[in-house]
Every structure is written in structure tokens, then in C-alpha cells.
CSV table of C-alpha atoms in Angstrom, one decimal:
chain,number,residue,atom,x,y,z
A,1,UNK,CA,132.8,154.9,122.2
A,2,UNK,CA,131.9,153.9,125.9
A,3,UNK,CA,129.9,156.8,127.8
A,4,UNK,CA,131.5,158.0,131.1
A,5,UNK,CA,130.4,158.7,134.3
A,6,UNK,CA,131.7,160.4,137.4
A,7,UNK,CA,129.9,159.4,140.5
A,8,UNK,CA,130.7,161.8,143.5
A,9,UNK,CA,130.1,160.0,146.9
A,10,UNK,CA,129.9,156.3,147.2
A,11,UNK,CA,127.3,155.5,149.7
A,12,UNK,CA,124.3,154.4,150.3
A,13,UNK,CA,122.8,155.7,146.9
A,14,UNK,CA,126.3,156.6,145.4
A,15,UNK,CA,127.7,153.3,145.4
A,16,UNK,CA,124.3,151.2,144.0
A,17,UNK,CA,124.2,154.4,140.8
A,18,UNK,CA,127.8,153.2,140.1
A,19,UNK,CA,127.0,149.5,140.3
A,20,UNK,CA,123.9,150.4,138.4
A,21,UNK,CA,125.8,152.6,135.3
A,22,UNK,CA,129.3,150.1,135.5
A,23,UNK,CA,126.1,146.8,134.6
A,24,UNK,CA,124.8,148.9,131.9
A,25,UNK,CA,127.9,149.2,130.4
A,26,UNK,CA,129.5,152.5,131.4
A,27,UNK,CA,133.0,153.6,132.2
A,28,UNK,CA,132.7,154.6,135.9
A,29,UNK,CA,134.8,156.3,138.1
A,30,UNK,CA,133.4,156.7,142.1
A,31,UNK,CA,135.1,159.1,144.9
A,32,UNK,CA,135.5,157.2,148.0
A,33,UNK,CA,137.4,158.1,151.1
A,34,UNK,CA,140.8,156.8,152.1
A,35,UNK,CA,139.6,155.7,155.1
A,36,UNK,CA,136.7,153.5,153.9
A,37,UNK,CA,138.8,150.3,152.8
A,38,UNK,CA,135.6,148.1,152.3
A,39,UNK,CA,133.9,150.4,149.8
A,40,UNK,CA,137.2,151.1,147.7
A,41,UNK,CA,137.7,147.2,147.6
A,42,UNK,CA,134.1,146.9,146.6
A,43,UNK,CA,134.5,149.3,144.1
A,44,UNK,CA,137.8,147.7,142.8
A,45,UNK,CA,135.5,144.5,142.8
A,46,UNK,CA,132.9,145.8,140.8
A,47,UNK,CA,135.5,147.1,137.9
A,48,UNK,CA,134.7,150.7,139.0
A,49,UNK,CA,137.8,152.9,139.1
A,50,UNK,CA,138.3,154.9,142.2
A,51,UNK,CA,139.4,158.2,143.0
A,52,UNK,CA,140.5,157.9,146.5
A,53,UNK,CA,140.0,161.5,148.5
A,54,UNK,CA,137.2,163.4,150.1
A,55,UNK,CA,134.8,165.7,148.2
A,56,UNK,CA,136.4,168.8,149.4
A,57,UNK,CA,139.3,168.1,148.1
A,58,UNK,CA,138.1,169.2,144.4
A,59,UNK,CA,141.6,169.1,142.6
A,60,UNK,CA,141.5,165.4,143.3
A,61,UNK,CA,138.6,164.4,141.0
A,62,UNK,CA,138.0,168.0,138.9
A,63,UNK,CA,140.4,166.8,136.3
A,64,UNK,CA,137.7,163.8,135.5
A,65,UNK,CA,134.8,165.7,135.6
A,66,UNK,CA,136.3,167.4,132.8
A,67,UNK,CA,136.4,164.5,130.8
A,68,UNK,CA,133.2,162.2,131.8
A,69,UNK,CA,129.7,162.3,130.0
A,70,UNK,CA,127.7,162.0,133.1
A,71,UNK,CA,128.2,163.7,136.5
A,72,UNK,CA,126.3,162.1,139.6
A,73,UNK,CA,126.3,163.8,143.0
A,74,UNK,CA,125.3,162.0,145.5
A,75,UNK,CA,126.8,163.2,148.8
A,76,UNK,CA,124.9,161.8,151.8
A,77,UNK,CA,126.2,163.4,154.8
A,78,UNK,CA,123.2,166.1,155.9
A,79,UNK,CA,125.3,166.9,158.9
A,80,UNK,CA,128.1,169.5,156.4
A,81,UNK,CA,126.4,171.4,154.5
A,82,UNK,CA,129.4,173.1,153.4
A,83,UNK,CA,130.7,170.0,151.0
A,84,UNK,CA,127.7,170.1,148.4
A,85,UNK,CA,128.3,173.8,147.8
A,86,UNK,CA,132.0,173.4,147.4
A,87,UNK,CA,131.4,170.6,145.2
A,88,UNK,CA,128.9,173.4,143.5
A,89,UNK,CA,131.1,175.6,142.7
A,90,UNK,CA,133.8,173.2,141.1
A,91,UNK,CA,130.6,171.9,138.3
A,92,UNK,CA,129.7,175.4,137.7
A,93,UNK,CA,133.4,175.7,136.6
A,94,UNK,CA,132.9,172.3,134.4
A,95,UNK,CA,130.1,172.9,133.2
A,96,UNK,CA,131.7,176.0,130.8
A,97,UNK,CA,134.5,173.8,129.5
A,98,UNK,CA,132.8,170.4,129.6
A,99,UNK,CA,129.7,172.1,128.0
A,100,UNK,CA,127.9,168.7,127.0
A,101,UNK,CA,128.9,167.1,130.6
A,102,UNK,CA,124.8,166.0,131.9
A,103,UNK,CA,124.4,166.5,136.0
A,104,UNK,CA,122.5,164.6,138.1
A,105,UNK,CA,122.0,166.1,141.7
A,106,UNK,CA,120.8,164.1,144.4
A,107,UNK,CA,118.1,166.1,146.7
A,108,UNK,CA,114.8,164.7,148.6
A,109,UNK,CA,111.1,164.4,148.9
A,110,UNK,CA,111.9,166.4,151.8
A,111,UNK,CA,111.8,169.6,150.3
A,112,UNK,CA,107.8,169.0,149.2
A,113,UNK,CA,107.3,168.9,153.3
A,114,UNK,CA,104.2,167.4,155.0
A,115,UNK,CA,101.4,167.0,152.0
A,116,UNK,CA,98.8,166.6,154.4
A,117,UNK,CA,97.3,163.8,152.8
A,118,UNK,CA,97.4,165.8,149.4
A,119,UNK,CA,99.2,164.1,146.3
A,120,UNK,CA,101.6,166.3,144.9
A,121,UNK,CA,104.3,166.1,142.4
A,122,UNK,CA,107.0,168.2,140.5
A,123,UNK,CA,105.1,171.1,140.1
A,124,UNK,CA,104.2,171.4,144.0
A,125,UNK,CA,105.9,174.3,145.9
A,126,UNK,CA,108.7,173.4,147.6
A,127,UNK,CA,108.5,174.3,151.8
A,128,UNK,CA,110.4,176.4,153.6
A,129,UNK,CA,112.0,174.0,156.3
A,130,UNK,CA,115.5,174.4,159.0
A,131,UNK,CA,116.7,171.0,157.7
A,132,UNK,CA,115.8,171.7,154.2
A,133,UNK,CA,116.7,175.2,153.2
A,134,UNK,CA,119.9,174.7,151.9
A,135,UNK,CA,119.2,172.0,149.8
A,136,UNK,CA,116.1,174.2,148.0
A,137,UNK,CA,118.8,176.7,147.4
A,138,UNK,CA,120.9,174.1,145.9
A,139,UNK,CA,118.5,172.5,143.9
A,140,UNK,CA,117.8,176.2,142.2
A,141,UNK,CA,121.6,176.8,141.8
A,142,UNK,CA,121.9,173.2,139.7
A,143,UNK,CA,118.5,173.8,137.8
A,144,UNK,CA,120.8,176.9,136.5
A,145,UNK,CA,123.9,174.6,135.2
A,146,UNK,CA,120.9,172.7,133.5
A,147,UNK,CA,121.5,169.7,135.8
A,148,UNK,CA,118.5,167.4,136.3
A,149,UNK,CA,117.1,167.3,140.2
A,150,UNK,CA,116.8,163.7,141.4
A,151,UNK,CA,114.2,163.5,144.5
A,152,UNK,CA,113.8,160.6,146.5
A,153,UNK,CA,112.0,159.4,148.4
A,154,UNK,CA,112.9,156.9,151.9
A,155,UNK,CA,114.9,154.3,150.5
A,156,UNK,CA,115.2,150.7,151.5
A,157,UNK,CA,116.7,147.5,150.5
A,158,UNK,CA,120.0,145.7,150.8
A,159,UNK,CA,122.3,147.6,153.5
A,160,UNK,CA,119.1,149.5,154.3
A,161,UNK,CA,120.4,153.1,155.4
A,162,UNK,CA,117.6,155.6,157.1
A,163,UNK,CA,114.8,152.7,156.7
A,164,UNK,CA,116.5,151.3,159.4
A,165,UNK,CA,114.8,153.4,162.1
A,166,UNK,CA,111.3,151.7,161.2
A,167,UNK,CA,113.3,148.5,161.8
A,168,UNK,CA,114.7,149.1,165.1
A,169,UNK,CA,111.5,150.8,166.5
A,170,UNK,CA,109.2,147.9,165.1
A,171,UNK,CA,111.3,144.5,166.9
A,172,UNK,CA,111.4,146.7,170.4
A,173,UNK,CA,108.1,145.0,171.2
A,174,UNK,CA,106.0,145.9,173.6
A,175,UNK,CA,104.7,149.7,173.8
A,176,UNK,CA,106.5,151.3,171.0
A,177,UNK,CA,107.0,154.7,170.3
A,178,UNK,CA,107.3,156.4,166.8
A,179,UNK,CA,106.9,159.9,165.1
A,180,UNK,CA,103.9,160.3,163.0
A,181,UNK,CA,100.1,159.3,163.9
A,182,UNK,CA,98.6,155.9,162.6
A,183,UNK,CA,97.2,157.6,159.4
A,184,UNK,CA,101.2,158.3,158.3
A,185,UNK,CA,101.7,157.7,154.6
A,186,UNK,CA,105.6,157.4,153.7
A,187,UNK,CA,106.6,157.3,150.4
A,188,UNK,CA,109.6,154.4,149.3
A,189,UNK,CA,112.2,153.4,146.6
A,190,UNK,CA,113.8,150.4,146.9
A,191,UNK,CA,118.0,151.5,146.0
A,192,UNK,CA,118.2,149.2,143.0
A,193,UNK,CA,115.1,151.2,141.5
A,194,UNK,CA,116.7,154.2,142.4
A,195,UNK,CA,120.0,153.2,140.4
A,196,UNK,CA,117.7,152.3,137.5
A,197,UNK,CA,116.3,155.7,137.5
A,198,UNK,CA,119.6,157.3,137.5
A,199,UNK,CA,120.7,155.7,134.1
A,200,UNK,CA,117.1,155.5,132.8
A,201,UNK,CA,117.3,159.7,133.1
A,202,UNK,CA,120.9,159.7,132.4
A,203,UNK,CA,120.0,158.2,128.7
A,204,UNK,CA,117.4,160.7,128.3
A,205,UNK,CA,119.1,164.2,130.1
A,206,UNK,CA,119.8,166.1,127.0
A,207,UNK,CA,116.2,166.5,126.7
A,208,UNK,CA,115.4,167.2,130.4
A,209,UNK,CA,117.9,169.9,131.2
A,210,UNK,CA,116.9,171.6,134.4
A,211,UNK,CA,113.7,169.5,135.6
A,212,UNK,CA,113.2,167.7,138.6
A,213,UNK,CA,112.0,164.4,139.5
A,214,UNK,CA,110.3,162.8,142.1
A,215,UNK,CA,111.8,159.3,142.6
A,216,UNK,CA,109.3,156.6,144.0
A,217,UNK,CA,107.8,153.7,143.7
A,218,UNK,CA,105.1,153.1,146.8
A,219,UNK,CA,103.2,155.1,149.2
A,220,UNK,CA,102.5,153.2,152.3
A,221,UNK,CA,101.0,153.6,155.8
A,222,UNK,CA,103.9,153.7,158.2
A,223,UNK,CA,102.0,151.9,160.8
A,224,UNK,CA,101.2,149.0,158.9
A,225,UNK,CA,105.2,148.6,157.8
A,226,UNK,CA,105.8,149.1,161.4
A,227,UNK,CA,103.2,146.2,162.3
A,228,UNK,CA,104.7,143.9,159.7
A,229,UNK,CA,108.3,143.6,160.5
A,230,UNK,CA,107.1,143.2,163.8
A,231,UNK,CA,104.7,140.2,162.5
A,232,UNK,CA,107.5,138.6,160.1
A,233,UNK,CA,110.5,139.2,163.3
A,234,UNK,CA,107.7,137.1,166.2
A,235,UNK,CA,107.6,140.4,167.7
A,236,UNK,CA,104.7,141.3,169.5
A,237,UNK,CA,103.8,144.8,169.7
A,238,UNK,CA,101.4,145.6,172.7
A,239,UNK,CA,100.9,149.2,172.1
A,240,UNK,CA,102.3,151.9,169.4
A,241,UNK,CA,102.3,155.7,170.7
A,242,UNK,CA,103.0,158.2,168.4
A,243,UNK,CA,104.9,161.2,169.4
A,244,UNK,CA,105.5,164.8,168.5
A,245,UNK,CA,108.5,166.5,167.4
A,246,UNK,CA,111.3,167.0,169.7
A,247,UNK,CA,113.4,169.8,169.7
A,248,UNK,CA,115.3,168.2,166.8
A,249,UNK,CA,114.3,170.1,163.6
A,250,UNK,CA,114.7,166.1,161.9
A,251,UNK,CA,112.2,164.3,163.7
A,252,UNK,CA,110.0,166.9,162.4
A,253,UNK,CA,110.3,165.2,159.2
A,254,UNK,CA,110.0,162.1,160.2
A,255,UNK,CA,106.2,162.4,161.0
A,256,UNK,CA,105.5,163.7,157.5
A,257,UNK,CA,102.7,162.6,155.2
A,258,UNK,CA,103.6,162.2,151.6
A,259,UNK,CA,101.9,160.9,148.9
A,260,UNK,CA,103.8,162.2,146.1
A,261,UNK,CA,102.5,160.9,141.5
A,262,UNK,CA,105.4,159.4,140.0
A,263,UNK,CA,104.0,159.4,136.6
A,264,UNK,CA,106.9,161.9,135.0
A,265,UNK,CA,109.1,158.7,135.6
A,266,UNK,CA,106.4,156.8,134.9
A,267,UNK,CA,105.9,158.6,131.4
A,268,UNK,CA,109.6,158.4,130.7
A,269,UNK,CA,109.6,154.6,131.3
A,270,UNK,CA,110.3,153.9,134.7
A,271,UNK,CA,108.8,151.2,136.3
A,272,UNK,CA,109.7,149.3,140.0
A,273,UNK,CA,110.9,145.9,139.8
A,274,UNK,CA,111.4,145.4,143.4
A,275,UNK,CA,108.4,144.4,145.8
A,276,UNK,CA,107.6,146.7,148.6
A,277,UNK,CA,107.9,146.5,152.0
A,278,UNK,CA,104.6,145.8,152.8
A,279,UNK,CA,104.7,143.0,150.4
A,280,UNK,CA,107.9,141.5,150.9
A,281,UNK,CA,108.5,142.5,154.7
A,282,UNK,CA,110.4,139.2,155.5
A,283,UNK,CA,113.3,139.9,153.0
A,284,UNK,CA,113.7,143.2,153.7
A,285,UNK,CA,114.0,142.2,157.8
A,286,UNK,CA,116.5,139.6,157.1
A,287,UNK,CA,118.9,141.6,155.0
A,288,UNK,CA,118.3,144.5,157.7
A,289,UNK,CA,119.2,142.1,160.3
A,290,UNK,CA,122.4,140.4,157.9
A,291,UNK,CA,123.6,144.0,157.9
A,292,UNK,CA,123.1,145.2,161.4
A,293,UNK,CA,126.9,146.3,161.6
A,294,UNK,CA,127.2,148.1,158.6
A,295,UNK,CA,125.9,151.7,159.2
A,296,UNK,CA,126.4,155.0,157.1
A,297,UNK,CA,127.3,158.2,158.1
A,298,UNK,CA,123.4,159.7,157.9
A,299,UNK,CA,122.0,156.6,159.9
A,300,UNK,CA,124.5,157.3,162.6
A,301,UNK,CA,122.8,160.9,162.5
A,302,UNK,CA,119.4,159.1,162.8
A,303,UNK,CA,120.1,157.0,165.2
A,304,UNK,CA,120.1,159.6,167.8
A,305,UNK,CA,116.8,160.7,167.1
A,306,UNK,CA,114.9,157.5,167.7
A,307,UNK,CA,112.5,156.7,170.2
A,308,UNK,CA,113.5,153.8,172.8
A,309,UNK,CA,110.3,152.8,175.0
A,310,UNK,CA,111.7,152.9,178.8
């Protein structure tokens, strides 16, 4: 019999976990709004089934997650911080009559903070943070329904999503500013890897009930990404300054240092099988560039934070 899975929110990572379980041969079912006619077409496209509604609106899609194996969350708007809980309490409520239902939630490296240069992994203490909070005290609510904690780190590839800001700053030319200093480290997952990971774990979450896992796949200096879009777009860069926080708890995070082990998903059998973006910057500028229009609801959010040299 065909396993099931339920993927709530059909984004940026949503949308590639469904695409990634439908290709390994699952029955999936995706929640996307009414109002997003692309993605529900897409989804139609991609012989996913959809549940047409908004995440709040539990009695819409509660009377599949009482019947699917699997159980993705992958809500990615950090602006309503209200939906995740609501959607919270409906799995607690599943989880007692859909008793061998697996959870996967969708957190961040985030919540590790600025490493300072240290590598750290699963075990590391989680850091107390304004934009990350709630999402530590989500993370310990889901460890409780025995759901496994999916961490990633910045994603890139295809439509691109928050990776986008190192795009936009680097083909400014000229004197550029970013957050950070030049000895940044970022960690990055290219999407597709993500999706891997998601039904690499989901094959193996009866046996890893309530851990977390860091999802990677390269650690690279931000300056020298930064320097290499700019090299494969024939931009020149004159000068890069590198600025503090503003009053806006996010770009805060975005001049963390993290260098975070990946062997758990190493040791469970993950491996990348997409190139970096160090090592295959021109790609990963084009596709930016062939999807310039096509902006989710977080990089809208990001957008406002990012520096523009006068």
C-alpha cells in the first residue's frame, strides 16, 4: 500500500518536499492558498492533490492528517507567529488518534545563534534570540508529540527565496554594503537536498522520534559568494562595507557565523548532490535572475532589511 503524506504550506521548502515525496512514489496531498493560482496549478501538474485553504483554517485539512502516514510542516511566513501554534495544537490532537502518524517540523539554524567561529551541532544549546523564541518553544512542544525537528540552514537554488539578498547586494556594484564582517561563514542547502532529506528521515522516523537535525550541506565565507556572483554577473565591486545591526532584530541574524557538523545526516545516509554556490555561482545567478518576479512571502520580509549603497 502507497505511504501518505500531508504537506502543510507549499512554498519555498513546502512545495520542493512534496515534489520530492510525490517522485519517490508517495501519495501527497499539499495545502495551498486560494489565492495562489500558480502554485495550485503546479501542484495539479505535479499529480499532488490539493487542499485549497489557509493553515488556520484547521477543519479544512484535519480530516487528512487523520489519515496520512507522514505529516510535513513547513509554514514559511516568520511574520505570524500565531499560524504554527494553531496548526500545533490541531497535530497534538492527531497525534492521539493517528498514533503512528510521523511529524516532520520545519525550524532553522537560527536557533543555534552566532557560533563564533565554533562548530556546533545537535547537541549545542539553543540561544535565546527576539526573532527566535517562539520557534525554540515550538521546537520543545513537537519534540513532545515525538515529531522529528528539521533545521536548515540558508537555502538556495531554483526560485531562490532568502538567498536572494546575497544576490541583489552582490550585482549593485560599486561600494557595497552587507551585514556581517569579511570573515562571515554561512552555512547552505541547496532545496532539492533539502527535499531529499525530508524523505530520507521520513523513511527512517520511527526510529528517530523526537531528535533534531541540522540540515546542510556547505559552510562558506559570505564574502567570497558575495565576490563571485559579482565575478560571474561582470559586476565590479569597488568596495564591500560591512555593517552592524539595525534596529531590526533580523539583520541581527543575518551577520551570524555558523559553521554547524552535519554528520547525523551524514551517518543516516545523506549526502549533497547539488554543487555549491561557490562552485557553481553562474547557475545559481542565472536561475536567480530567470526568476526575479517570483518572490515569496519571507523574501518580501527581507527585502526591507537590505542594504542599498546611496
Amino acid at each position: 500500500m502507497t505511504s501518505s503524506v500531508l504537506v502543510i504550506g507549499t512554498g519555498y521548502i513546502g512545495y520542493n518536499v512534496a515534489l520530492a515525496f510525490v517522485n519517490a512514489g508517495y501519495k501527497v496531498y499539499g495545502l495551498v492558498r486560494k489565492e495562489n493560482t500558480q502554485r495550485l496549478n503546479d501542484l495539479v501538474k505535479n499529480e499532488i492533490t490539493p487542499i485549497v485553504g489557509n493553515a488556520q483554517d484547521v477543519d479544512l485539512w484535519l480530516p487528512i492528517a487523520l489519515k496520512v502516514d507522514i505529516i510535513v510542516e513547513s509554514i514559511g511566513d516568520s511574520r505570524d507567529y500565531t499560524t504554527p501554534f494553531k496548526i500545533l495544537e490541531a497535530l497534538k490532537k492527531v497525534v492521539v488518534e493517528n498514533k503512528d502518524v510521523s511529524i516532520l517540523y520545519t525550524s532553522g539554524l537560527l536557533v543555534y545563534g552566532d557560533a563564533n567561529g565554533q562548530v556546533f551541532d545537535e547537541k549545542s544549546p539553543r540561544v535565546s534570540h527576539v526573532f527566535m523564541d517562539w520557534r525554540i518553544k515550538i521546537e520543545d512542544e513537537y519534540k513532545t508529540l515525538g515529531a522529528l525537528i528539521i533545521q536548515p540552514s540558508i537555502l538556495y537554488g531554483l526560485t531562490h527565496s532568502l538567498v536572494r539578498y546575497f544576490f541583489e547586494v552582490a550585482t549593485q556594484g560599486g561600494v557595497i554594503d552587507i551585514y556581517g564582517d569579511a570573515n562571515q561563514v554561512q552555512s547552505w542547502i541547496h532545496v532539492v537536498d533539502l527535499a531529499r532529506l525530508y524523505v530520507l528521515l521520513a523513511g527512517k522516523a520511527k526510529s528517530l522520534r523526537g531528535q533534531s537535525f541540522i540540515a546542510s550541506s556547505y559552510n562558506e565565507n559570505v564574502s567570497d559568494i558575495v565576490r563571485e556572483i559579482a565575478h560571474v554577473s561582470n559586476t565590479k565591486i569597488d568596495q564591500i562595507n560591512y555593517l552592524k545591526p539595525t534596529e531590526n532584530p533580523f539583520t541581527e541574524c543575518f551577520g551570524y557565523t555558523q559553521k554547524p557538523s552535519i554528520a547525523k545526516i551524514t551517518s543516516l545516509g545523506y549526502t549533497p548532490i547539488k554543487p555549491s554556490l561557490l562552485q557553481d555561482a553562474k547557475i545559481y545567478y542565472d536561475s536567480w535572475k530567470a526568476s526575479e518576479g517570483s518572490l515569496d512571502g519571507a523574501y518580501k520580509y527581507i527585502r526591507t532589511v537590505i542594504p542599498r549603497s546611496e
